[in-house]
Coordinates of C-alpha atoms in Angstrom, one line a residue:
M1 CA 29.9 136.7 166.4
N2 CA 32.9 134.8 168.1
P3 CA 35.7 137.3 168.2
L4 CA 38.3 134.7 167.1
F5 CA 36.4 133.8 164.3
S6 CA 35.7 137.6 163.3
S7 CA 39.6 138.1 163.5
L8 CA 40.4 135.0 161.3
A9 CA 37.7 136.2 158.9
L10 CA 38.9 139.6 158.6
V11 CA 42.5 138.5 158.0
L12 CA 41.3 136.1 155.1
V13 CA 39.5 139.0 153.6
L14 CA 42.6 141.2 153.7
A15 CA 44.8 138.3 152.5
Q16 CA 42.4 137.9 149.5
V17 CA 43.2 141.5 148.6
V18 CA 47.0 141.7 149.2
L19 CA 48.2 138.2 148.4
P20 CA 50.1 137.8 145.1
L21 CA 47.5 136.8 142.4
R22 CA 49.2 133.4 141.9
L23 CA 48.2 132.6 145.6
A24 CA 44.8 134.3 145.5
F25 CA 43.0 131.1 145.8
L26 CA 44.6 130.3 149.2
P27 CA 42.3 132.4 151.5
L28 CA 39.3 130.3 150.1
L29 CA 41.0 127.1 150.8
V30 CA 41.6 128.2 154.3
A31 CA 38.0 129.3 155.1
V32 CA 36.6 126.1 153.3
C33 CA 38.6 123.8 155.6
H34 CA 39.0 125.7 158.8
L35 CA 36.1 128.2 159.3
P36 CA 32.4 127.0 160.1
N37 CA 29.9 128.1 157.4
I38 CA 28.3 130.7 159.4
S39 CA 26.8 134.1 158.3
V40 CA 29.2 137.0 158.6
L41 CA 27.2 139.6 156.6
G42 CA 23.5 140.1 155.7
V43 CA 22.9 141.7 152.2
G44 CA 19.5 141.8 150.5
G45 CA 17.8 139.3 152.6
G46 CA 20.7 136.8 152.1
D47 CA 23.4 135.5 154.5
F48 CA 26.9 135.8 153.2
S49 CA 29.3 133.1 154.9
I50 CA 33.2 133.8 154.8
T51 CA 33.5 131.7 151.9
R52 CA 30.7 133.7 150.0
V53 CA 32.4 137.0 151.1
L54 CA 36.0 135.7 149.9
I55 CA 34.3 134.5 146.7
G56 CA 32.8 138.1 146.0
V57 CA 36.0 139.8 147.1
G58 CA 38.2 137.4 144.8
L59 CA 36.0 138.1 141.6
I60 CA 36.3 141.9 142.3
R61 CA 39.8 141.7 142.5
A62 CA 40.1 139.7 139.3
V63 CA 38.0 142.1 137.4
V64 CA 40.0 145.2 138.8
S65 CA 43.4 143.3 138.1
R66 CA 41.9 142.4 134.6
V67 CA 42.6 138.8 135.1
P68 CA 40.5 136.9 132.3
I69 CA 37.7 134.8 133.9
R70 CA 36.2 133.4 130.8
S71 CA 39.0 133.4 128.4
P72 CA 39.7 131.1 126.3
R73 CA 36.0 130.3 126.3
H74 CA 35.1 126.9 127.1
P75 CA 31.7 124.9 126.7
L76 CA 31.6 124.5 130.6
D77 CA 31.1 128.1 130.8
I78 CA 27.8 127.8 129.0
F79 CA 26.8 124.7 130.8
V80 CA 27.2 126.5 134.1
A81 CA 25.4 129.6 132.8
V82 CA 22.5 127.4 131.7
W83 CA 22.3 125.6 135.1
S84 CA 22.2 129.2 136.8
C85 CA 19.4 130.2 134.7
F86 CA 17.3 127.1 135.5
A87 CA 18.1 127.4 139.1
V88 CA 16.6 131.1 139.2
L89 CA 13.7 130.5 136.8
T90 CA 12.5 127.5 138.7
S91 CA 12.5 129.4 141.8
F92 CA 9.3 131.1 140.9
A93 CA 7.5 128.0 141.1
H94 CA 8.1 127.5 144.8
S95 CA 6.2 129.1 147.7
S96 CA 8.1 131.2 150.5
E97 CA 6.8 129.3 153.7
D98 CA 10.2 128.2 154.7
S99 CA 12.4 131.0 153.0
N100 CA 12.5 133.2 150.2
P101 CA 12.7 130.8 147.1
L102 CA 14.4 133.7 144.8
V103 CA 17.0 134.6 147.4
F104 CA 17.7 130.8 148.1
S105 CA 18.1 130.2 144.4
L106 CA 20.4 133.2 143.8
G107 CA 22.5 132.0 146.8
L108 CA 22.8 128.4 145.1
V109 CA 24.0 130.2 142.1
Y110 CA 26.4 132.5 143.9
N111 CA 27.9 129.6 145.6
A112 CA 28.3 127.5 142.4
A113 CA 28.8 129.8 139.6
G114 CA 30.7 132.3 141.7
T115 CA 33.2 129.5 142.8
Y116 CA 33.5 128.2 139.3
L117 CA 34.4 131.6 137.9
Y118 CA 36.9 132.2 141.1
A119 CA 38.7 129.0 140.0
R120 CA 38.6 130.0 136.4
A121 CA 40.3 133.1 137.3
Y122 CA 43.1 132.0 139.5
V123 CA 43.7 128.4 138.4
K124 CA 44.4 128.8 134.7
D125 CA 47.0 126.1 133.7
L126 CA 48.9 123.2 135.0
D127 CA 51.6 125.4 136.8
S128 CA 49.0 127.3 138.8
F129 CA 47.3 124.0 139.5
A130 CA 50.6 122.7 140.9
L131 CA 50.7 125.5 143.2
F132 CA 46.9 125.2 144.1
I133 CA 47.6 121.5 144.9
K134 CA 50.6 122.6 147.1
C135 CA 48.4 125.1 149.1
L136 CA 45.9 122.6 149.5
V137 CA 48.2 120.0 151.1
A138 CA 49.5 122.8 153.5
V139 CA 45.7 123.8 154.5
L140 CA 44.8 120.0 154.9
L141 CA 47.7 119.1 157.1
P142 CA 46.4 120.9 160.2
L143 CA 42.9 119.8 159.5
A144 CA 44.1 116.2 159.5
L145 CA 46.1 116.9 162.9
L146 CA 43.1 118.5 164.5
M147 CA 40.5 116.0 163.4
M148 CA 42.8 113.1 164.6
L149 CA 43.0 114.6 167.9
E150 CA 39.2 115.1 167.9
N151 CA 38.8 111.4 167.1
V152 CA 41.2 110.4 170.0
T153 CA 40.3 113.0 172.7
G154 CA 36.6 113.5 171.7
Q155 CA 37.2 117.2 171.9
N156 CA 36.6 119.3 168.8
F157 CA 39.0 122.2 168.8
Y158 CA 37.1 124.0 166.2
A159 CA 34.5 124.7 168.8
V160 CA 36.5 127.8 170.0
L161 CA 35.5 129.5 166.6
G162 CA 31.9 129.1 167.6
G163 CA 29.4 128.6 164.7
G164 CA 27.4 126.2 166.7
I165 CA 30.2 123.5 166.6
D166 CA 29.9 121.3 169.7
A167 CA 33.0 120.8 171.8
Q168 CA 32.2 117.3 172.4
G169 CA 33.0 115.0 169.6
F170 CA 30.1 113.6 167.4
L171 CA 29.5 110.2 168.9
R172 CA 27.5 107.2 167.2
E173 CA 27.6 103.5 167.9
G174 CA 30.4 104.1 170.4
R175 CA 32.8 105.7 167.9
I176 CA 33.9 109.4 167.9
R177 CA 33.4 110.9 164.4
A178 CA 35.4 113.9 164.0
Q179 CA 33.7 116.7 162.1
G180 CA 36.4 119.6 162.4
A181 CA 34.9 122.8 161.2
F182 CA 32.2 121.2 159.2
A183 CA 28.5 120.7 159.8
H184 CA 28.6 116.8 159.7
P185 CA 31.6 114.3 160.2
I186 CA 30.4 112.8 156.5
L187 CA 31.1 116.3 154.9
A188 CA 34.4 116.5 156.8
G189 CA 35.6 113.0 155.7
T190 CA 34.4 113.6 152.3
V191 CA 36.7 116.8 152.0
G192 CA 39.8 114.4 152.8
A193 CA 38.8 111.5 150.8
S194 CA 37.9 113.6 147.7
S195 CA 41.3 115.5 147.8
L196 CA 43.3 112.4 147.9
L197 CA 43.8 112.3 144.0
L198 CA 44.5 115.9 143.9
A199 CA 47.3 115.6 146.3
L200 CA 48.7 112.8 144.1
G201 CA 48.9 115.3 141.1
L202 CA 52.2 116.4 142.7
W203 CA 53.6 112.9 142.1
H204 CA 55.9 113.8 139.3
Q205 CA 57.0 117.2 140.9
D206 CA 57.4 116.6 144.5
R207 CA 56.8 113.0 145.5
R208 CA 57.4 113.6 149.2
L209 CA 54.7 116.2 149.4
A210 CA 52.3 114.3 147.5
I211 CA 52.7 111.5 149.9
T212 CA 52.4 113.9 152.7
G213 CA 49.2 115.0 151.1
A214 CA 47.7 111.7 150.4
V215 CA 48.5 110.8 154.1
A216 CA 46.8 113.8 155.5
C217 CA 43.5 113.1 153.4
V218 CA 43.4 109.3 154.6
V219 CA 43.9 110.7 158.3
I220 CA 40.9 113.1 157.6
T221 CA 38.8 110.2 156.1
L222 CA 39.5 107.6 159.0
S223 CA 38.9 110.3 161.7
S224 CA 35.4 111.0 160.5
S225 CA 34.7 107.4 161.1
S226 CA 31.9 107.4 158.4
S227 CA 31.2 104.8 155.7
G228 CA 30.5 107.2 153.3
P229 CA 33.9 109.1 153.0
L230 CA 35.4 105.7 153.1
M231 CA 33.6 104.7 150.0
T232 CA 34.7 108.0 148.4
L233 CA 38.2 107.4 149.1
F234 CA 37.6 103.6 147.7
A235 CA 36.1 105.1 144.6
G236 CA 39.1 107.5 144.1
L237 CA 41.7 104.6 144.5
V238 CA 39.5 102.7 141.9
A239 CA 39.9 105.5 139.6
L240 CA 43.8 105.7 140.1
G241 CA 44.1 101.8 139.7
L242 CA 42.2 102.4 136.3
W243 CA 45.1 104.8 135.1
R244 CA 46.8 101.7 133.5
W245 CA 43.7 100.8 131.3
R246 CA 42.8 104.4 130.5
T247 CA 42.7 103.6 126.6
N248 CA 40.2 100.9 127.4
L249 CA 37.8 103.1 129.3
R250 CA 34.9 102.9 127.1
G251 CA 34.8 99.0 127.4
I252 CA 35.2 99.3 131.0
R253 CA 32.2 101.5 131.2
W254 CA 30.0 99.2 129.2
C255 CA 31.0 96.2 131.4
V256 CA 30.0 98.1 134.7
F257 CA 26.8 99.2 132.9
L258 CA 25.7 95.8 131.9
L259 CA 26.9 94.4 135.2
L260 CA 24.7 96.9 137.0
V261 CA 21.7 96.0 134.6
C262 CA 22.0 92.4 135.4
L263 CA 22.1 92.9 139.0
H264 CA 19.1 95.2 138.8
F265 CA 17.0 92.6 137.3
T266 CA 18.3 89.6 139.2
M267 CA 18.1 91.1 142.7
K268 CA 15.0 91.2 144.7
V269 CA 15.3 95.0 145.2
P270 CA 16.6 97.7 142.6
V271 CA 20.4 97.8 142.1
W272 CA 20.6 101.2 144.1
Y273 CA 19.8 99.2 147.3
L274 CA 23.5 98.1 147.0
I275 CA 24.2 101.3 149.1
A276 CA 22.3 99.7 151.8
R277 CA 24.8 97.0 152.2
M278 CA 27.7 99.5 152.4
D279 CA 28.1 99.6 156.2
I280 CA 31.8 99.8 156.8
V281 CA 32.2 101.4 160.6
G282 CA 28.8 100.6 161.7
G283 CA 25.9 103.0 162.2
S284 CA 25.5 103.8 158.5
T285 CA 22.0 104.6 157.2
G286 CA 22.5 103.3 153.7
W287 CA 19.1 101.9 153.8
H288 CA 17.6 105.4 154.1
R289 CA 19.6 106.6 151.1
A290 CA 18.5 103.8 148.9
E291 CA 15.0 104.2 149.9
L292 CA 15.1 107.9 149.2
I293 CA 16.1 107.3 145.6
T294 CA 12.9 105.0 145.4
A295 CA 10.6 107.6 147.0
G296 CA 12.0 110.2 144.5
L297 CA 11.3 108.0 141.6
E298 CA 7.9 107.0 143.0
H299 CA 6.9 110.7 143.5
L300 CA 8.7 112.0 140.0
N301 CA 5.4 113.6 139.1
E302 CA 5.7 116.0 142.0
W303 CA 9.0 117.6 141.2
W304 CA 10.1 116.9 137.8
L305 CA 9.3 120.0 136.3
A306 CA 10.4 122.8 138.7
G307 CA 11.0 121.1 141.9
T308 CA 8.8 120.8 145.1
D309 CA 8.1 122.3 148.4
Y310 CA 6.8 119.1 150.1
T311 CA 8.6 116.0 150.6
V312 CA 8.0 114.9 154.1
H313 CA 5.7 112.2 152.9
W314 CA 8.3 110.5 151.0
M315 CA 10.1 109.0 154.0
P316 CA 9.1 108.0 157.7
T317 CA 11.5 110.8 159.0
G318 CA 11.6 114.5 158.6
V319 CA 14.0 117.3 159.5
S320 CA 14.3 120.0 162.2
W321 CA 14.6 122.9 159.9
S322 CA 11.3 122.2 158.0
P323 CA 7.9 120.6 158.7
N324 CA 7.6 120.0 154.9
H325 CA 10.6 118.0 154.0
T326 CA 12.4 114.8 154.6
D327 CA 16.2 114.6 154.7
I328 CA 17.5 114.5 151.0
T329 CA 20.9 112.9 151.4
N330 CA 21.3 112.7 147.6
H331 CA 23.0 115.7 145.8
Y332 CA 21.3 114.9 142.5
L333 CA 17.9 114.6 144.2
A334 CA 18.4 117.7 146.0
M335 CA 18.9 119.5 142.8
G336 CA 15.6 118.0 141.5
V337 CA 13.9 119.0 144.5
N338 CA 15.1 122.6 144.2
G339 CA 14.8 122.9 140.5
G340 CA 13.3 119.8 139.0
L341 CA 14.7 117.6 136.0
P342 CA 16.1 120.7 134.2
L343 CA 18.4 121.6 137.1
M344 CA 19.4 118.0 138.0
L345 CA 20.2 117.0 134.4
T346 CA 22.2 120.2 133.6
F347 CA 24.3 119.5 136.6
I348 CA 24.9 115.9 135.4
A349 CA 25.7 117.4 132.0
I350 CA 28.3 119.6 133.7
L351 CA 30.0 116.6 135.3
L352 CA 29.9 114.8 132.1
K353 CA 31.4 117.7 130.3
C354 CA 34.2 117.7 132.5
F355 CA 35.0 114.1 131.9
Q356 CA 34.8 114.7 128.2
S357 CA 37.2 117.7 128.3
L358 CA 39.7 116.0 130.3
G359 CA 39.5 112.9 128.1
R360 CA 39.9 114.8 125.0
R361 CA 43.0 116.8 126.2
M362 CA 44.4 113.5 127.9
A363 CA 44.4 111.9 124.3
E364 CA 46.3 115.0 123.0
L365 CA 48.9 114.8 125.8
R366 CA 49.0 111.2 125.3
D367 CA 50.0 111.6 121.5
A368 CA 52.8 114.1 122.7
D369 CA 54.0 111.8 125.5
D370 CA 53.4 114.5 127.9
P371 CA 53.4 113.4 131.6
S372 CA 50.8 116.0 132.4
E373 CA 48.3 113.5 131.3
F374 CA 48.3 111.8 134.5
V375 CA 47.5 115.1 136.3
L376 CA 44.4 115.5 134.3
W377 CA 43.5 111.8 135.1
L378 CA 43.7 112.4 138.6
V379 CA 41.5 115.5 138.3
G380 CA 39.0 113.4 136.4
G381 CA 39.3 110.6 139.2
A382 CA 38.5 113.3 141.9
I383 CA 35.3 114.5 140.2
F384 CA 34.4 110.6 139.6
A385 CA 34.8 110.3 143.4
H386 CA 32.5 113.5 144.1
S387 CA 29.8 112.0 141.5
L388 CA 29.6 108.7 143.6
T389 CA 29.3 110.7 146.7
F390 CA 26.5 112.7 145.6
L391 CA 24.3 109.4 145.6
S392 CA 24.8 109.3 149.4
I393 CA 25.2 112.9 150.7
S394 CA 24.1 116.5 149.7
Y395 CA 26.7 119.1 150.1
F396 CA 25.1 121.7 152.4
D397 CA 27.9 123.6 153.8
Q398 CA 31.3 125.1 152.6
T399 CA 32.1 121.6 151.3
N400 CA 30.0 122.6 148.4
A401 CA 32.7 124.9 147.2
L402 CA 35.2 122.0 146.7
I403 CA 33.3 120.3 143.6
W404 CA 32.8 123.8 142.0
I405 CA 36.6 124.7 142.5
V406 CA 37.5 121.3 140.8
V407 CA 35.0 121.9 137.9
G408 CA 36.5 125.4 137.6
I409 CA 40.0 124.1 137.3
V410 CA 39.0 121.9 134.2
P411 CA 38.9 124.5 131.6
G412 CA 42.4 125.9 132.6
I413 CA 44.2 122.7 132.5
C414 CA 42.6 121.3 129.5
S415 CA 43.5 124.6 127.4
A416 CA 47.2 124.8 128.6
G417 CA 50.0 123.9 126.1
T418 CA 51.8 120.7 126.2
S419 CA 55.4 120.1 127.1
A420 CA 58.2 121.7 124.9
G421 CA 58.7 120.0 121.7
D422 CA 55.1 118.9 121.0
G423 CA 55.0 120.9 117.8
S424 CA 51.9 122.7 119.0
T425 CA 51.3 126.5 118.3
P426 CA 50.9 128.6 121.4
N427 CA 47.9 131.0 121.6
E428 CA 48.0 134.7 122.2
E429 CA 47.4 134.2 125.9
E430 CA 50.3 131.8 126.3
L431 CA 52.7 134.1 124.3
A432 CA 52.0 137.0 126.8
A433 CA 52.3 134.8 129.8
P434 CA 55.8 133.8 131.3
Q435 CA 57.3 130.3 130.3
P436 CA 55.6 127.8 132.4
I437 CA 57.4 124.9 134.2
H438 CA 55.5 121.8 133.2
F439 CA 55.1 118.7 135.3
A440 CA 58.3 116.5 134.5
T441 CA 59.0 113.0 135.3
H442 CA 61.9 112.6 137.8
S443 CA 64.1 109.6 138.1

């Protein structure tokens, strides 16, 4: 293992133990954005990356420090638990030709449920969320700088950490696609694009820092030179633009749905082939992504119950890591291949429950004229951006932690009390906690 990488990993593990609890999420953010997703520890046949190690150490610290992880109880806890059960149970329907299916599924559950509980423990209300955003911006700034330099010079400075990262920048169609410490430029760009709305969550508290974070996110996205992250960025901006019409969201959803239905029946190809037309920077593989959805539907009988171990016949291309699979560049379909419709639909239900929880809490905050409503809208917009991105990429490195962090944040920010004077009755946990400083509008 690279000595520099080992030293940084050790520092982050120590930081996870000694940092104040209110900053306990910082080491994980640093690891996700700046350290390659390579194994640092092997236990029970499974490989533990630095992100996995930090999740485990963080959860142990939360338990030892008696930090409540599932209180107050939220329906999302149940959804994540059901999803985890499906992931483990469906593993018994798979063969062990490529890898141990049970170990793989347990790793999947550890990554998802572990990160979810980690976020539940350390981001419990709007105040801790505001601190989380500040730390996220601080972590994204050096990533933006290094990826911009990589895009300009063609040199990936994260190569000094090892982990199979090539010192030469990723080149396609004459463009350098910066990838930073991530496994692919698309994943690196998606990190920046999906974090844009989160950075803007500081708008009412620290406008300069919010703008700085937004600029960093845009730089990361552009440096990746990939169409997918640009569409993710666009999706986030669309969500931001709809803030003004948030009370008419149901009508907007119906209009979009009917438009897609009309397009589906008037186009010569299914509506999801709109993905194939999205090539902003050149070299896009949108056709592959659209054709993959068609192939998944055509072969539904092979994977609907518990997934499948053979997909190479779905598409004309395969993957280097397995002779039995094609490249599943769709996060939803990847869930289906791993655990069938039960795993896929439960994952979709988790995302829908996030939207529902945020929407209900926003209605309460709106009645109380609380500016925190805007923050919840931005979190929903970030999840919306991830949800659309899942149609064109499957998160297979440390990027996967980001969506589960955001999902884990939802229960805390939805259960926090509104601003003073709203007439609400604080619960027992709020009475025991220090008086929070809520988001306030500055003139």
